[in-house]
């Protein structure tokens, strides 16, 4: 029998790790670079201090949601590329460290992704993750993966863990902040954490594959209240089962690369 690995906060004992920012220094090609002090619509330059990279998605016209941890300790945020292959400087509107959420205002004319009413979401639901996993290794383009909701991450000793659900769609560093989308096209959560399979394997002699965690849409909707991006929960339609290529086609223009860096 495997003992559960308890964590303080979310990443104690290296059992869980953010599926988040990929720290990339000046020697990588994860994102385009241009000269220093660019206008807002050009790509931020590579610098000696590592940039942080992740994903985000539009929740209202001109407003993008991402993971707060990828902007932590960074002075600037850039989002892109837009339809003209440009990068846009974003303004932080609201953050919540415990929920690991950040709302950015960015001048993007892009579709938005609807947020599902969590009470309608069943265990076993087919879901898809869209984002930018390991861009330095997998290339600078969006990727989609498919899986199911495996269950809730809950612990009687830590009620805060009930904010998350476990899902099996493959994610890597760079996916954090990206959406987890149900088969009807509604967002049911945000990618935030994954099990550190190597660390667990060393202790258990068993390899846990694709054990990932997302923040539930109910918490996202609560976070967006009293902001310009406030939204109503959309009922989940279990009669609609879009194929992966359909999910990607209707969602990919609302998902963007997010860069946090210092001035």
XYZ file of C-alpha atoms in Angstrom:
263
model
C 0.000 0.000 0.000
C 1.366 3.403 -0.935
C 1.434 6.018 1.774
C 0.016 9.376 0.741
C 2.673 12.050 0.626
C 1.374 14.988 2.629
C 2.377 18.463 1.589
C 2.510 21.830 3.300
C 0.983 24.410 1.053
C 1.199 22.568 -2.248
C 4.794 21.534 -2.853
C 6.238 20.068 0.346
C 8.784 17.237 0.208
C 9.129 17.695 -3.566
C 6.165 15.389 -4.154
C 4.283 18.024 -6.115
C 5.845 20.468 -8.476
C 4.410 23.365 -10.441
C 3.539 22.496 -14.016
C 4.587 26.023 -14.463
C 7.260 28.342 -15.520
C 10.202 27.179 -17.465
C 13.182 29.270 -16.427
C 15.029 30.125 -19.593
C 18.233 32.082 -19.770
C 19.974 33.733 -22.685
C 21.129 30.450 -24.236
C 17.704 29.035 -25.123
C 15.307 29.566 -27.991
C 12.035 29.162 -26.119
C 10.657 32.540 -27.176
C 11.553 35.186 -29.719
C 13.872 37.964 -28.588
C 14.336 41.537 -29.785
C 16.490 44.487 -28.671
C 16.105 45.864 -25.143
C 13.441 48.412 -24.200
C 11.009 47.323 -26.929
C 7.678 48.965 -27.601
C 4.781 47.027 -26.110
C 4.046 45.033 -29.232
C 7.502 43.510 -29.689
C 8.953 40.449 -28.021
C 10.842 40.905 -24.737
C 14.598 40.315 -24.939
C 16.587 37.477 -23.456
C 18.476 38.686 -20.395
C 21.012 37.391 -17.911
C 18.253 37.071 -15.319
C 16.020 34.164 -16.275
C 12.556 34.836 -17.597
C 9.546 32.830 -16.460
C 7.259 31.230 -19.019
C 3.794 29.763 -18.783
C 0.358 29.749 -20.369
C -2.821 31.775 -19.971
C -6.299 32.078 -21.458
C -8.803 34.826 -22.184
C -11.733 35.016 -19.752
C -13.220 38.331 -20.950
C -12.476 40.762 -23.800
C -9.070 42.236 -23.012
C -8.510 40.103 -19.891
C -6.322 37.030 -19.556
C -6.047 34.632 -16.618
C -2.801 32.908 -15.699
C -0.960 31.408 -12.730
C 0.301 33.909 -10.181
C 3.509 32.010 -9.458
C 4.954 32.619 -12.911
C 4.845 36.389 -12.284
C 6.111 36.214 -8.712
C 9.243 38.330 -8.303
C 8.918 39.674 -11.842
C 8.360 43.319 -12.718
C 6.890 42.945 -16.199
C 4.432 40.636 -17.928
C 4.158 40.047 -21.669
C 1.486 38.096 -23.534
C 1.576 36.854 -27.091
C 1.945 36.310 -29.829
C -1.135 38.005 -31.272
C -2.429 37.602 -34.825
C 0.345 39.897 -36.076
C 2.973 37.783 -34.263
C 3.563 40.655 -31.831
C 4.017 40.640 -28.057
C 1.938 42.853 -25.792
C 2.793 44.278 -22.412
C 0.155 43.282 -19.850
C -1.016 45.036 -16.699
C -1.673 43.032 -13.551
C -5.225 43.714 -12.333
C -5.591 41.232 -9.478
C -3.653 38.376 -7.912
C -4.358 35.735 -5.276
C -1.319 33.877 -3.947
C -3.247 31.064 -2.233
C -5.305 30.325 -5.335
C -2.271 30.947 -7.557
C -4.275 33.172 -9.899
C -3.421 36.394 -11.714
C -5.725 38.476 -13.900
C -3.980 40.499 -16.603
C -5.317 43.277 -18.780
C -3.930 43.076 -22.289
C -5.102 44.714 -25.544
C -6.022 41.512 -27.357
C -9.029 41.145 -29.619
C -9.456 37.431 -29.037
C -12.280 35.025 -28.219
C -12.856 34.115 -24.585
C -13.297 30.686 -23.029
C -16.478 30.056 -20.994
C -16.139 28.767 -17.431
C -18.161 25.723 -16.415
C -20.341 25.431 -13.339
C -18.262 23.030 -11.243
C -21.260 21.364 -9.610
C -22.077 19.879 -13.034
C -18.640 18.282 -13.470
C -18.533 14.477 -12.968
C -15.525 12.339 -12.135
C -14.421 10.544 -15.295
C -15.228 13.479 -17.588
C -13.034 13.698 -20.688
C -10.842 16.809 -20.584
C -8.162 18.520 -22.656
C -5.196 20.697 -21.701
C -3.916 23.371 -24.079
C -0.713 25.301 -23.455
C 2.996 25.661 -24.107
C 4.814 22.694 -22.497
C 8.624 22.850 -22.362
C 8.923 25.364 -25.224
C 12.721 25.165 -25.232
C 12.459 21.450 -26.066
C 9.057 20.930 -27.713
C 9.018 24.089 -29.787
C 7.229 27.373 -29.480
C 3.687 26.346 -30.376
C 0.528 25.375 -28.530
C -0.003 21.707 -27.738
C -3.190 19.825 -26.817
C -3.358 16.664 -24.705
C -6.324 14.516 -23.710
C -7.279 12.716 -20.498
C -10.004 12.435 -17.875
C -10.805 13.874 -14.468
C -9.533 11.152 -12.141
C -10.925 12.535 -8.893
C -10.594 15.280 -6.318
C -7.410 16.021 -4.434
C -8.709 16.132 -0.872
C -7.233 15.494 2.520
C -9.094 15.505 5.810
C -6.177 17.339 7.392
C -6.088 20.056 4.748
C -9.410 21.270 3.387
C -7.599 23.648 1.032
C -6.641 20.610 -1.057
C -10.301 20.249 -2.051
C -9.827 23.192 -4.392
C -8.037 20.900 -6.835
C -8.980 17.981 -9.039
C -6.661 15.336 -10.448
C -6.572 14.817 -14.207
C -4.561 12.663 -16.589
C -4.009 14.850 -19.674
C -0.241 15.145 -20.041
C 1.262 18.460 -18.901
C 4.801 19.751 -18.399
C 6.534 22.898 -17.231
C 5.102 25.719 -19.308
C 1.521 24.398 -19.114
C 0.802 26.134 -15.820
C -1.852 28.821 -16.153
C -3.411 27.090 -19.144
C -7.007 25.859 -19.302
C -8.385 22.383 -18.683
C -11.329 22.125 -21.075
C -14.292 19.749 -20.967
C -15.542 17.934 -24.056
C -18.271 20.556 -24.564
C -15.719 23.389 -24.763
C -16.182 24.842 -21.269
C -13.208 25.423 -18.971
C -13.390 23.280 -15.829
C -10.062 24.306 -14.317
C -6.569 25.786 -14.608
C -3.385 23.703 -14.756
C -1.304 24.406 -11.651
C 0.537 21.364 -10.288
C 1.783 17.897 -11.170
C 3.148 15.014 -9.144
C 6.934 14.836 -9.161
C 7.071 11.341 -10.610
C 10.838 10.978 -10.221
C 10.743 11.898 -6.539
C 7.843 9.532 -5.825
C 9.495 6.708 -7.795
C 12.621 6.950 -5.656
C 10.526 6.378 -2.536
C 7.862 3.980 -3.762
C 9.699 2.066 -6.504
C 6.634 2.762 -8.633
C 6.299 5.293 -11.435
C 3.172 7.452 -11.274
C 2.366 8.742 -14.753
C 0.318 11.837 -15.623
C -0.828 12.684 -12.102
C -1.686 16.356 -12.518
C -3.760 18.887 -10.610
C -5.941 21.799 -11.671
C -7.765 24.496 -9.737
C -11.532 24.037 -10.043
C -13.548 26.493 -12.126
C -15.669 27.425 -9.103
C -12.624 29.055 -7.489
C -11.770 30.860 -10.714
C -15.281 32.302 -10.953
C -15.094 33.427 -7.326
C -11.735 35.110 -7.977
C -13.138 36.993 -10.975
C -16.031 38.477 -8.992
C -15.837 42.260 -8.608
C -13.382 42.517 -11.509
C -13.993 43.724 -15.083
C -13.715 40.060 -16.110
C -16.527 38.794 -13.860
C -18.369 35.940 -15.564
C -21.368 33.715 -15.075
C -20.869 29.966 -14.770
C -22.013 28.103 -17.864
C -23.829 24.780 -17.374
C -21.861 21.794 -18.582
C -23.490 20.000 -21.514
C -22.714 16.299 -21.204
C -24.476 15.624 -24.506
C -21.748 17.439 -26.443
C -18.570 15.428 -27.001
C -16.221 17.351 -29.249
C -13.197 15.619 -30.723
C -9.702 16.846 -29.772
C -9.221 18.613 -33.108
C -12.541 20.436 -32.607
C -11.606 21.507 -29.076
C -8.267 22.792 -30.327
C -9.775 24.646 -33.276
C -12.359 26.493 -31.189
C -10.074 27.188 -28.207
C -6.539 27.751 -29.455
C -7.018 31.430 -30.372
C -7.926 32.165 -26.725
C -4.749 30.586 -25.274
C -1.497 32.556 -25.104
C 2.104 32.367 -23.982
C 2.878 34.438 -20.872
C 6.326 35.767 -19.988
C 7.347 37.265 -16.658
C 10.637 39.140 -16.505
C 12.402 41.950 -14.718
C 13.006 45.325 -16.307
